Tab-separated table of C-alpha atoms in Angstrom:
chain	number	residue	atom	x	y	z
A	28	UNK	CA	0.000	0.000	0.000
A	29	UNK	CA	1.863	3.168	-1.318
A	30	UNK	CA	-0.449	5.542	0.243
A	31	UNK	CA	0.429	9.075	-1.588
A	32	UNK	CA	3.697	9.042	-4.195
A	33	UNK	CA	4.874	12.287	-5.605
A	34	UNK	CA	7.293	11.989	-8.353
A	35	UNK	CA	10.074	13.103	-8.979
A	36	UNK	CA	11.938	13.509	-5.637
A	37	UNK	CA	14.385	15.648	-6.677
A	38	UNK	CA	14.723	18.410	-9.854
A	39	UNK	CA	16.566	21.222	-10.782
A	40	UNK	CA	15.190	23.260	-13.647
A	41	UNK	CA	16.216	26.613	-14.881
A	42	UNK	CA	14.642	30.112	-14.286
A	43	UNK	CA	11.883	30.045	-16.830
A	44	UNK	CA	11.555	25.936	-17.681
A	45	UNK	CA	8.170	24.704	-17.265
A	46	UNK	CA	7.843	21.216	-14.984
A	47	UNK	CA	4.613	19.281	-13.774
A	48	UNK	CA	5.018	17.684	-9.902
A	49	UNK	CA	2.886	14.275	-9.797
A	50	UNK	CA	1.036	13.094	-7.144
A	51	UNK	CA	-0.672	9.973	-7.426
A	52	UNK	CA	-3.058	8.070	-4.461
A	53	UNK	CA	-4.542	5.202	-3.661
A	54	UNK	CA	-6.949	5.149	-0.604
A	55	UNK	CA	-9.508	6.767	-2.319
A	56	UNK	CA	-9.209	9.960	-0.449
A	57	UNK	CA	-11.764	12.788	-1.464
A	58	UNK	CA	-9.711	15.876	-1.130
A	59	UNK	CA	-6.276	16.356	-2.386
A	60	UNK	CA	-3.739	19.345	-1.797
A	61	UNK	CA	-0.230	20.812	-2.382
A	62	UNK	CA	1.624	22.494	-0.244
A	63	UNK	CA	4.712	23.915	-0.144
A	64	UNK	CA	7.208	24.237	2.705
A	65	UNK	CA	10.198	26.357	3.379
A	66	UNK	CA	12.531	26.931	6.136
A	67	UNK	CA	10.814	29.425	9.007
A	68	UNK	CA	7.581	29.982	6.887
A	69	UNK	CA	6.247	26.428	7.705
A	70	UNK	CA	3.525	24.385	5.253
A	71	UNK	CA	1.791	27.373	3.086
A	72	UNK	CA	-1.550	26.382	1.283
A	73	UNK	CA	-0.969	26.794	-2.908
A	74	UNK	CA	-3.672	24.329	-4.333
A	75	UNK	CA	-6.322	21.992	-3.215
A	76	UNK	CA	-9.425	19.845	-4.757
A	77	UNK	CA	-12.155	19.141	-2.246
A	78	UNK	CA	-12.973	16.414	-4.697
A	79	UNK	CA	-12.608	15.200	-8.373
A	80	UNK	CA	-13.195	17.636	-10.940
A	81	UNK	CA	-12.804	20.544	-8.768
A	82	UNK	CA	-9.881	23.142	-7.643
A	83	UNK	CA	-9.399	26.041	-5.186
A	84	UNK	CA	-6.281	28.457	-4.644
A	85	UNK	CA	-4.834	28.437	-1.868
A	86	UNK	CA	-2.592	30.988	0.247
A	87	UNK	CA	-0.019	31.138	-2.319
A	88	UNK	CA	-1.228	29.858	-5.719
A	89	UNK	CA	0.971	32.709	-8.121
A	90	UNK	CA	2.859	31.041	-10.776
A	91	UNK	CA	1.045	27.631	-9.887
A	92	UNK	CA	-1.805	25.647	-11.741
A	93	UNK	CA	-3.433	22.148	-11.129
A	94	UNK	CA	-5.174	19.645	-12.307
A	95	UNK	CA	-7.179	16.963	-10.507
A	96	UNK	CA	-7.133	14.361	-13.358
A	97	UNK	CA	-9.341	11.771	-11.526
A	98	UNK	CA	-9.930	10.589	-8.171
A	99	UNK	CA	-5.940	9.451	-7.532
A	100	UNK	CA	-4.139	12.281	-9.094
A	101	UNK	CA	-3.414	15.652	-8.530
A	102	UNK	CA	-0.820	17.176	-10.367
A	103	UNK	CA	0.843	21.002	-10.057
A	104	UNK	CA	2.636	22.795	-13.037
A	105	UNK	CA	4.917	25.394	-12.788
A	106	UNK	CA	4.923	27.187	-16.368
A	107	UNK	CA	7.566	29.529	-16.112
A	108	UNK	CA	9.939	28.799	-12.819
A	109	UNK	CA	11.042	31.508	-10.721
A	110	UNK	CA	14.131	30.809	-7.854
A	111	UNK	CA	11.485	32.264	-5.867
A	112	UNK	CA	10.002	29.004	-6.452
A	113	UNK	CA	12.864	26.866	-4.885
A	114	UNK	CA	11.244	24.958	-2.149
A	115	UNK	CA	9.853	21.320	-1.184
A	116	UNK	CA	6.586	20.511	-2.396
A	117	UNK	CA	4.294	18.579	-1.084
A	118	UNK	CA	0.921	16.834	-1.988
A	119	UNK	CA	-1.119	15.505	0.924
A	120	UNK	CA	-4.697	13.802	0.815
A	121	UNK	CA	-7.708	13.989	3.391
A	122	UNK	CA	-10.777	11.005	3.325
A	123	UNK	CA	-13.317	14.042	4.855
A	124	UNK	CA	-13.120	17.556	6.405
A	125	UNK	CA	-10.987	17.688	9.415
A	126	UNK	CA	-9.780	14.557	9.056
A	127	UNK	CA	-6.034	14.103	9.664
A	128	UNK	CA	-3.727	14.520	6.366
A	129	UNK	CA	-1.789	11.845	4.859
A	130	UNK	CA	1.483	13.683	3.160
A	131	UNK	CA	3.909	12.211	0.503
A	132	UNK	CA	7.311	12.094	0.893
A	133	UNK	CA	7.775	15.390	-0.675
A	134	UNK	CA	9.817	17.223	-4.212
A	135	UNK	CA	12.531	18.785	-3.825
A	136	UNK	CA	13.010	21.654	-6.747
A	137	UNK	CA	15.299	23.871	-6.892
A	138	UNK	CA	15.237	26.845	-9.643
A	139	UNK	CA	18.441	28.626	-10.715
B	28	UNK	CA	-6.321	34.501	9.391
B	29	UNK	CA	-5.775	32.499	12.480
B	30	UNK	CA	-2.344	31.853	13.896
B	31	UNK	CA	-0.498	29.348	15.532
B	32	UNK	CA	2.776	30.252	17.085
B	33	UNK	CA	4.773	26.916	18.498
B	34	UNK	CA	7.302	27.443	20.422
B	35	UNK	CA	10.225	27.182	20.854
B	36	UNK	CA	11.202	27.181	17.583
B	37	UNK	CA	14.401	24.820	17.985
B	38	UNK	CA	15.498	22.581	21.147
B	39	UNK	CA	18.308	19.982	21.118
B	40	UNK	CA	18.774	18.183	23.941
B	41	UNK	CA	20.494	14.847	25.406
B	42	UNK	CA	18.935	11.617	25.144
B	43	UNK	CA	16.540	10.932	28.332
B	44	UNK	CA	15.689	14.367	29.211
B	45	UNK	CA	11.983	15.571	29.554
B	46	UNK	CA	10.285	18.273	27.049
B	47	UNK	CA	6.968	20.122	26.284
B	48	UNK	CA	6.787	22.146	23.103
B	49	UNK	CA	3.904	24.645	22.994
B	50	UNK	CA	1.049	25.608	20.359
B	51	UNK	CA	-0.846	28.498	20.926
B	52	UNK	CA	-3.420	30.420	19.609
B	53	UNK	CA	-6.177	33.677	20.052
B	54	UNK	CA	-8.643	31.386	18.493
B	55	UNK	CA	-10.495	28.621	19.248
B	56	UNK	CA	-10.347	25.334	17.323
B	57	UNK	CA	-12.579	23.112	16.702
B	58	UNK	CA	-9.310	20.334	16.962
B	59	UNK	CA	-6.726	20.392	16.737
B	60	UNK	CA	-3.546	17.845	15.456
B	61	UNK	CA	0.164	17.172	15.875
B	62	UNK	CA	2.464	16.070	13.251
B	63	UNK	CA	6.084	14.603	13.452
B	64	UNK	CA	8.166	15.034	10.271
B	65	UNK	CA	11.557	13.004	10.024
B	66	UNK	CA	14.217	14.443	7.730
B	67	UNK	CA	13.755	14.024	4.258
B	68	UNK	CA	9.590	12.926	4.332
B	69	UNK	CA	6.331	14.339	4.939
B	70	UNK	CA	4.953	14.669	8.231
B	71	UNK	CA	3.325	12.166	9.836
B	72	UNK	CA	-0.118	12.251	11.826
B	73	UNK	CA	0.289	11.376	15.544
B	74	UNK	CA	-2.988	12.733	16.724
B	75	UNK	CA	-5.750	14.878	16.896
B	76	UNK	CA	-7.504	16.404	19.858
B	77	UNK	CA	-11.250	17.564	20.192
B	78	UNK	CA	-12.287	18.257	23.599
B	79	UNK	CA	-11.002	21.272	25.928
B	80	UNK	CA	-9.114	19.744	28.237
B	81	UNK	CA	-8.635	16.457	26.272
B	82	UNK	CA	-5.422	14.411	27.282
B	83	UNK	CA	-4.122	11.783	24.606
B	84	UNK	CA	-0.906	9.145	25.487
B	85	UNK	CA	0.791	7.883	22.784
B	86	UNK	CA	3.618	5.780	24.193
B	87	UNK	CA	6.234	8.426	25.793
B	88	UNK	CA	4.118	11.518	24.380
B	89	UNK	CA	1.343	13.072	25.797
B	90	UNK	CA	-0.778	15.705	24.158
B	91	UNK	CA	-3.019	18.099	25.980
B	92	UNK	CA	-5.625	20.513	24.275
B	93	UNK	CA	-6.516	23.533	26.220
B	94	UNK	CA	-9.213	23.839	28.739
B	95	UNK	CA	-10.508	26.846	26.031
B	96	UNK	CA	-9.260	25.038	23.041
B	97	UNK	CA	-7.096	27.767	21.678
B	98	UNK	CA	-3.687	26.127	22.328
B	99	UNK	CA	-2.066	22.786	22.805
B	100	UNK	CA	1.280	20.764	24.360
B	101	UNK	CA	3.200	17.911	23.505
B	102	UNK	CA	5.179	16.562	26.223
B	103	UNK	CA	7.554	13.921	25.652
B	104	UNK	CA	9.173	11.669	28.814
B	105	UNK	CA	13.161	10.118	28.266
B	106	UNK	CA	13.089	11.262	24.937
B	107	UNK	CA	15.437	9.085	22.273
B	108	UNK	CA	17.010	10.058	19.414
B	109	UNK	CA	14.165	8.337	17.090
B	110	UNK	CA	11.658	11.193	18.815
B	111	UNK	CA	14.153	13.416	16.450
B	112	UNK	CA	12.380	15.729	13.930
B	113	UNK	CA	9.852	18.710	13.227
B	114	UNK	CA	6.726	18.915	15.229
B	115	UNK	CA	3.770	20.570	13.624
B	116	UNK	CA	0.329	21.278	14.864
B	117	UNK	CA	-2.566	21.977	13.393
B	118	UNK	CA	-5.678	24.091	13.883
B	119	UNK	CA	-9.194	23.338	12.062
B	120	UNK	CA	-11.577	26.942	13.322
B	121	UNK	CA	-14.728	26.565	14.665
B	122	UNK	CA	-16.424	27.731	11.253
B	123	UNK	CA	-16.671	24.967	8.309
B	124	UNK	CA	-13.415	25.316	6.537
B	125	UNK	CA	-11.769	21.658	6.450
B	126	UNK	CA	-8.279	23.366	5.771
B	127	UNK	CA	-6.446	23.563	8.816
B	128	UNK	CA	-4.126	26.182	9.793
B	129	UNK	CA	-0.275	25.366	10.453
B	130	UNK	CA	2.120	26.336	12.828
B	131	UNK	CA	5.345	26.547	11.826
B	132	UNK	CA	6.581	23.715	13.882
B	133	UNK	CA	9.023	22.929	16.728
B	134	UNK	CA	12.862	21.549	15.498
B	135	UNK	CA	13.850	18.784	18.050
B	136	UNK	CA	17.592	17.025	18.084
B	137	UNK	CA	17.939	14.237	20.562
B	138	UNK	CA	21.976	13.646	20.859
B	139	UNK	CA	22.626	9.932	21.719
């Protein structure tokens, strides 16, 4: 049981490169998010899809989109990266509201 | 927006020593959850708390949500070095929203 996979772990692109994280899950969660996380500003909101076939920004969705492609996948796209964009992304699923999360193991981008 | 401030923000100490980190808020929460994330991985669910003045044991850490349910503590007994990592919490308001908010976690080193 894989629970939630993001792929790839790791990537480097260059300012201005285009790149698509993955996530992909299988316990039939409902809601699906990204988030990303850097050092002293703690998890911030860019995405989420309360369930297939929908999408909401979140706190920081500039220079983001999504798309919730079916039940198990969520993917983000970064069309034009920015270093501003360096961080470690990560997608995390809920089965209902206020339910505890269940994160991925996380991407690690870094834009130069 | 609601806040949660944890503190402190970073604690290293030996191997078998006590500790309480601290999540606090102005608001009240509906629950309230605490998250352990190991190096390298996404944080991992270790519980959630509903009731003011709720108490929750889980092995050698023991969670306590506030009598007014706008802040929380983890303390942990002997800690190891496995208790290493980030410690999150998070806050789901009173309203509907199903998004919690994040604090921006607690940094614990347990030296052998």
């Amino acid at each position: 049981n894989a629970g939630v996979t993001q792929t790839p772990k790791f990537q480097v692109l260059k300012t201005g490169q285009s790149m698509t994280l993955q996530c992909a899950q299988d316990m039939n969660h409902n809601s699906m998010y990204w988030y990303r996380q850097d050092p002293g500003m703690g998890l911030r909101l860019i995405y989420y899809s309360a369930s297939e076939g929908t999408t909401d920004k979140g706190e920081v969705p500039n220079g983001y989109n999504v798309s919730r492609l079916n039940k198990r996948e969520f993917s983000l796209r970064l069309e034009s990266a920015a270093p501003s964009q360096t961080s470690v992304y990560f997608c995390a699923t809920q089965e209902r509201g206020k339910e505890g999360y269940t994160f991925g193991s996380g991407t690690r981008l870094t834009v130069v | 927006t609601q806040l949660l401030e944890q503190s402190p923000q970073f604690l290293s100490i030996q191997e078998g020593e006590n500790l309480t980190v601290y999540c606090n808020s102005s608001s009240v929460f509906s629950s309230l959850q605490w998250y352990r994330q190991e190096p390298g991985e996404g944080p991992v669910l270790l519980v959630t708390v509903v009731t003011g003045g709720e108490v929750k044991k889980l092995k050698r850490l023991t969670f306590q949500f506030g009598d007014a349910r706008k802040d929380s503590s983890l303390h942990i007994t002997a800690a190891q070095p496995g208790d290493t990592g980030l410690y999150l919490c998070a806050g789901f308001s009173s309203g509907g929203s199903y998004i919690p908010t994040f604090g921006r976690g607690t940094s614990l080193i347990v030296h052998p």
